[in-house]
Structure formats: structure tokens, C-alpha cells
Amino acid sequence: MLIIPAIDLKDGHCVRLKQGVMEGATVFSEDPGAMARHWVDCGSKRLHLVDLNGAFAGKPVNEGAIKSIVAAVKGEIPIQLGGGIRDLETIERYLDDGIDYVIIGTAAVKTPGFLHEACYAFPGQIMVGLDAKEGKVAIDGWSKFEDYGVNSIVYTDIGRDGMLSGVNIEATVALAQALTIPVIASGGLTNLDDVKKLCAVAHEGIIGAITGRAIYEGTIDFATAQKLADELSA
């Protein structure tokens, strides 16, 4: 079970949102590279980056900050990135910058042809981000993700994102059971009890959980959480 620190980028800074609302952003660091290095030194095995400005603009905006993170990590752990990725050129650019996995969000659902092309062009490096409101998202039609060769799914419960209200275990398990590709939970991770609950259902195909506000505000100690996950997954 991977506990994956999130670095959400807005105007070149590390921020966290509540329920995806840009106006409510809290700045946690003005040095994304140093923040990334901190999580690596704490034992992180993967990083999750989001270009928040890019997600709204539909194109890369925080590429400078992303490059600084890649430089700080030095290839020691994989980095996954989402936000504003709508064409193959952008994917290629990010992979050339040193990103390991690219997350395609709403574009995957709205333009399945793009997702298919991306998986064909960059095998093993494409993930899909699925957002659910009120813990619900239609499961029909997701078999295409498996057929195309999607690496994994990042499943976010928008209602819980940044709210420190616990992971929606039930909905995440339901998704994982409907698919053969791995699922990463996102939204609501609050404390070590959440880590224990996730590890208990890892056999369903849930390989990790993304955490942001909890590790920045101290409701969970990252190093302790990853160590616990390693012990329970052994």
C-alpha cells in the first residue's frame, strides 16, 4: 500500500484545496522542489502532482515548478502528474521532463479516442483520474480503460477531498472490484485508522492512497503512515 504525498500547484506554490475550490486554496510552501525532497526523505515511494491552474486552463501552467520537483527528486521515486493534459504533445513534453505517469482526467471520459491514442503512444504510463460527487460514479463503460491499457485509476471522492473526513472505502472497493487494473484512492485520508482500513482491502486491487491536507496540517505523520502501511501489507 503506497501512501502518496500530493503536491498541488497553483501559481508556482504548493497549495491544498477544499472540495476542489480554487478560491479556498491554502498555501503550504513556496518551494515545490524542497517540499518534494522532504517527502522523499520521509520515505515516500511515489509523488502525486496536480497542476491546478492547468486543470482550469486546459494546458500546462506550472511546468517550471514541476521541473523543479523532478530535479529535486533526482529519479529516486516515480512521479505521477495530472491537470490540464488534453493532447499527446503535452504528455510527451511531461514525460521528456522526467514525469513517470501522466493522469488524464475529464478528457478521458469526454474523448475516449484521445485516451486510446495516449495509451497506444505511451504504453504503461497513462493513468485515468475519476472524480465522484457524493461518492457515486457510474461503473458502466469503464472496461474500455482496461482494453486500452490504462496503468491505473485515481479515484477521488470530491466531497471528501481536503475535508479530512475519512476515505470513502466502500465506493473505492466497489470500483476496484469492477476493474482488473489497480485503483489509487484519493480524498479524505485523515489518520492512521484510514490507513488500516485501506490496507485491509488492498487485496481488492487498491494499491495506494493520495494524501494532502492531512500530512500538511499534521493530522497524520507521513513517515509513520507509510511504515504502518508497509507492516500491514507485508
Short mmCIF file of C-alpha atoms in Angstrom, two decimals:
data_model
loop_
_atom_site.label_atom_id
_atom_site.label_comp_id
_atom_site.label_asym_id
_atom_site.label_seq_id
_atom_site.Cartn_x
_atom_site.Cartn_y
_atom_site.Cartn_z
CA MET A 1 0.00 0.00 0.00
CA LEU A 2 1.51 3.28 -1.15
CA ILE A 3 0.81 6.41 0.88
CA ILE A 4 1.35 9.08 -1.77
CA PRO A 5 2.01 12.72 -0.82
CA ALA A 6 0.16 15.21 -3.00
CA ILE A 7 1.76 18.41 -4.22
CA ASP A 8 -0.94 20.61 -5.69
CA LEU A 9 0.49 23.52 -7.66
CA LYS A 10 -1.14 26.94 -8.01
CA ASP A 11 0.80 29.97 -9.24
CA GLY A 12 4.06 28.09 -8.61
CA HIS A 13 3.26 27.35 -4.95
CA CYS A 14 2.22 24.19 -3.10
CA VAL A 15 -1.40 24.57 -2.02
CA ARG A 16 -4.39 22.50 -0.89
CA LEU A 17 -7.99 23.00 -1.88
CA LYS A 18 -11.19 22.03 -0.11
CA GLN A 19 -13.59 20.14 -2.38
CA GLY A 20 -11.66 21.33 -5.43
CA VAL A 21 -12.49 25.03 -4.99
CA MET A 22 -9.62 27.25 -6.23
CA GLU A 23 -10.70 30.30 -4.20
CA GLY A 24 -10.22 28.37 -0.96
CA ALA A 25 -6.58 27.46 -1.61
CA THR A 26 -4.23 27.30 1.37
CA VAL A 27 -0.54 27.85 0.56
CA PHE A 28 1.68 25.33 2.36
CA SER A 29 5.00 26.03 0.65
CA GLU A 30 6.51 28.42 -1.85
CA ASP A 31 9.28 25.96 -2.78
CA PRO A 32 7.78 22.91 -4.54
CA GLY A 33 11.19 21.31 -5.10
CA ALA A 34 12.08 21.46 -1.40
CA MET A 35 8.65 20.06 -0.49
CA ALA A 36 9.12 17.14 -2.88
CA ARG A 37 12.56 16.44 -1.45
CA HIS A 38 11.09 16.49 2.06
CA TRP A 39 8.60 13.73 1.23
CA VAL A 40 11.27 11.62 -0.47
CA ASP A 41 13.47 11.94 2.61
CA CYS A 42 10.48 10.90 4.78
CA GLY A 43 10.23 7.62 2.89
CA SER A 44 7.75 8.37 0.12
CA LYS A 45 7.71 5.80 -2.69
CA ARG A 46 5.77 7.96 -5.16
CA LEU A 47 4.61 11.58 -5.55
CA HIS A 48 1.30 12.88 -6.89
CA LEU A 49 1.41 16.28 -8.60
CA VAL A 50 -1.51 18.37 -9.83
CA ASP A 51 -1.21 21.46 -11.99
CA LEU A 52 -4.32 23.21 -10.63
CA ASN A 53 -4.00 26.23 -12.91
CA GLY A 54 -3.50 23.82 -15.80
CA ALA A 55 -6.65 21.90 -14.93
CA PHE A 56 -8.69 25.09 -15.25
CA ALA A 57 -6.79 26.42 -18.28
CA GLY A 58 -6.73 23.12 -20.15
CA LYS A 59 -2.99 23.41 -20.76
CA PRO A 60 0.24 23.30 -18.70
CA VAL A 61 0.76 26.34 -16.46
CA ASN A 62 3.11 25.22 -13.66
CA GLU A 63 5.72 23.44 -15.76
CA GLY A 64 8.56 25.40 -14.14
CA ALA A 65 7.56 24.19 -10.66
CA ILE A 66 7.12 20.66 -12.00
CA LYS A 67 10.63 20.68 -13.44
CA SER A 68 12.00 21.87 -10.08
CA ILE A 69 10.29 18.91 -8.39
CA VAL A 70 11.73 16.44 -10.91
CA ALA A 71 15.19 17.91 -10.33
CA ALA A 72 14.81 17.65 -6.54
CA VAL A 73 13.59 14.04 -6.63
CA LYS A 74 16.51 13.00 -8.89
CA GLY A 75 14.73 9.95 -10.24
CA GLU A 76 14.65 8.26 -6.84
CA ILE A 77 10.90 7.59 -6.90
CA PRO A 78 8.19 7.72 -9.60
CA ILE A 79 6.16 10.91 -10.08
CA GLN A 80 2.59 10.99 -11.38
CA LEU A 81 1.05 14.19 -12.71
CA GLY A 82 -2.41 15.41 -13.63
CA GLY A 83 -4.07 18.70 -14.55
CA GLY A 84 -4.66 20.23 -17.96
CA ILE A 85 -3.42 17.28 -20.02
CA ARG A 86 -5.55 17.32 -23.16
CA ASP A 87 -3.24 16.30 -26.03
CA LEU A 88 -0.41 13.92 -26.93
CA GLU A 89 2.13 16.75 -27.25
CA THR A 90 1.62 17.73 -23.61
CA ILE A 91 2.03 14.13 -22.47
CA GLU A 92 5.26 13.76 -24.45
CA ARG A 93 6.60 17.02 -23.04
CA TYR A 94 5.94 15.99 -19.45
CA LEU A 95 7.47 12.55 -19.95
CA ASP A 96 10.52 14.22 -21.50
CA ASP A 97 10.65 16.49 -18.41
CA GLY A 98 11.02 13.37 -16.26
CA ILE A 99 7.44 12.62 -15.17
CA ASP A 100 6.78 8.85 -14.95
CA TYR A 101 2.99 8.67 -15.16
CA VAL A 102 0.52 11.12 -16.68
CA ILE A 103 -3.04 11.27 -15.38
CA ILE A 104 -5.80 12.04 -17.88
CA GLY A 105 -8.93 13.31 -16.17
CA THR A 106 -12.17 14.56 -17.67
CA ALA A 107 -10.68 14.35 -21.17
CA ALA A 108 -10.61 10.54 -20.82
CA VAL A 109 -14.35 10.36 -20.34
CA LYS A 110 -15.29 13.05 -22.84
CA THR A 111 -12.91 11.99 -25.63
CA PRO A 112 -12.18 8.26 -25.37
CA GLY A 113 -10.31 8.44 -28.69
CA PHE A 114 -7.66 10.63 -27.03
CA LEU A 115 -7.25 8.16 -24.16
CA HIS A 116 -6.88 5.29 -26.61
CA GLU A 117 -4.24 7.16 -28.60
CA ALA A 118 -2.37 8.13 -25.43
CA CYS A 119 -2.23 4.54 -24.15
CA TYR A 120 -1.02 3.35 -27.56
CA ALA A 121 1.65 6.05 -27.84
CA PHE A 122 2.87 5.84 -24.23
CA PRO A 123 2.21 2.27 -23.02
CA GLY A 124 2.24 1.77 -19.25
CA GLN A 125 2.49 5.48 -18.48
CA ILE A 126 -1.14 6.61 -18.69
CA MET A 127 -3.42 6.75 -15.66
CA VAL A 128 -7.03 7.92 -15.53
CA GLY A 129 -8.47 10.24 -12.89
CA LEU A 130 -12.11 9.64 -12.00
CA ASP A 131 -13.92 12.12 -9.79
CA ALA A 132 -17.08 11.21 -7.92
CA LYS A 133 -19.52 13.51 -6.20
CA GLU A 134 -21.42 12.18 -3.20
CA GLY A 135 -19.34 9.03 -3.54
CA LYS A 136 -21.03 7.90 -6.73
CA VAL A 137 -19.73 7.41 -10.22
CA ALA A 138 -21.23 5.21 -12.92
CA ILE A 139 -19.28 1.98 -13.32
CA ASP A 140 -20.64 1.22 -16.80
CA GLY A 141 -18.26 1.73 -19.69
CA TRP A 142 -15.04 1.55 -17.71
CA SER A 143 -13.97 -1.70 -19.34
CA LYS A 144 -12.58 0.47 -22.15
CA PHE A 145 -9.90 1.70 -19.77
CA GLU A 146 -8.68 -1.86 -19.31
CA ASP A 147 -8.91 -2.61 -23.02
CA TYR A 148 -6.83 0.45 -23.89
CA GLY A 149 -4.06 -0.48 -21.44
CA VAL A 150 -4.54 2.18 -18.75
CA ASN A 151 -1.95 1.71 -15.98
CA SER A 152 -4.27 2.50 -13.06
CA ILE A 153 -7.18 4.65 -11.86
CA VAL A 154 -7.02 7.54 -9.40
CA TYR A 155 -10.45 7.68 -7.74
CA THR A 156 -11.31 10.93 -5.96
CA ASP A 157 -14.38 11.49 -3.82
CA ILE A 158 -14.75 15.25 -4.41
CA GLY A 159 -16.99 15.70 -1.38
CA ARG A 160 -14.22 14.44 0.90
CA ASP A 161 -11.22 15.97 -0.86
CA GLY A 162 -9.35 18.24 1.52
CA MET A 163 -12.05 17.88 4.19
CA LEU A 164 -10.27 15.38 6.49
CA SER A 165 -13.47 13.35 6.68
CA GLY A 166 -12.14 9.84 6.02
CA VAL A 167 -11.69 7.84 2.82
CA ASN A 168 -14.79 6.52 1.05
CA ILE A 169 -13.70 2.90 1.42
CA GLU A 170 -16.98 1.39 0.19
CA ALA A 171 -17.05 3.30 -3.10
CA THR A 172 -13.33 2.74 -3.72
CA VAL A 173 -13.70 -1.01 -3.17
CA ALA A 174 -16.74 -1.12 -5.47
CA LEU A 175 -14.68 0.48 -8.24
CA ALA A 176 -11.68 -1.78 -7.66
CA GLN A 177 -13.91 -4.87 -7.79
CA ALA A 178 -15.36 -3.73 -11.12
CA LEU A 179 -11.92 -3.43 -12.70
CA THR A 180 -8.83 -5.58 -13.18
CA ILE A 181 -6.44 -2.60 -13.18
CA PRO A 182 -5.20 -1.09 -9.88
CA VAL A 183 -7.03 1.72 -8.10
CA ILE A 184 -5.50 4.54 -6.04
CA ALA A 185 -7.80 6.22 -3.52
CA SER A 186 -7.84 9.99 -3.19
CA GLY A 187 -9.76 12.34 -0.92
CA GLY A 188 -10.36 12.29 2.81
CA LEU A 189 -7.36 10.41 4.23
CA THR A 190 -7.24 11.73 7.78
CA ASN A 191 -5.49 9.42 10.24
CA LEU A 192 -3.86 6.05 10.78
CA ASP A 193 -7.27 4.38 11.08
CA ASP A 194 -7.86 5.27 7.42
CA VAL A 195 -4.53 3.65 6.54
CA LYS A 196 -5.53 0.48 8.40
CA LYS A 197 -8.90 0.37 6.62
CA LEU A 198 -7.24 0.76 3.23
CA CYS A 199 -4.66 -1.94 3.94
CA ALA A 200 -7.50 -4.27 4.93
CA VAL A 201 -8.98 -4.01 1.43
CA ALA A 202 -5.71 -3.91 -0.52
CA HIS A 203 -6.44 -7.41 -1.82
CA GLU A 204 -9.35 -5.94 -3.80
CA GLY A 205 -6.87 -4.14 -6.06
CA ILE A 206 -6.36 -0.87 -4.16
CA ILE A 207 -2.62 -0.15 -4.33
CA GLY A 208 -2.36 3.26 -2.70
CA ALA A 209 -3.89 6.39 -1.25
CA ILE A 210 -3.08 10.01 -2.02
CA THR A 211 -2.84 12.34 0.96
CA GLY A 212 -2.54 16.11 1.07
CA ARG A 213 -4.12 18.24 3.77
CA ALA A 214 -3.64 15.57 6.46
CA ILE A 215 0.16 15.48 6.09
CA TYR A 216 0.45 19.26 5.72
CA GLU A 217 -1.73 20.05 8.74
CA GLY A 218 -0.33 17.24 10.86
CA THR A 219 -3.38 15.04 11.45
CA ILE A 220 -1.23 12.23 10.10
CA ASP A 221 2.54 11.77 10.23
CA PHE A 222 3.58 10.67 6.76
CA ALA A 223 6.58 8.55 7.72
CA THR A 224 4.52 6.73 10.38
CA ALA A 225 1.67 6.16 7.92
CA GLN A 226 3.91 4.65 5.24
CA LYS A 227 5.69 2.48 7.79
CA LEU A 228 2.33 1.21 9.08
CA ALA A 229 1.17 0.51 5.53
CA ASP A 230 4.37 -1.44 4.85
CA GLU A 231 3.89 -3.52 8.01
CA LEU A 232 0.24 -4.29 7.31
CA SER A 233 0.92 -5.10 3.66
CA ALA A 234 3.86 -7.39 4.37
#
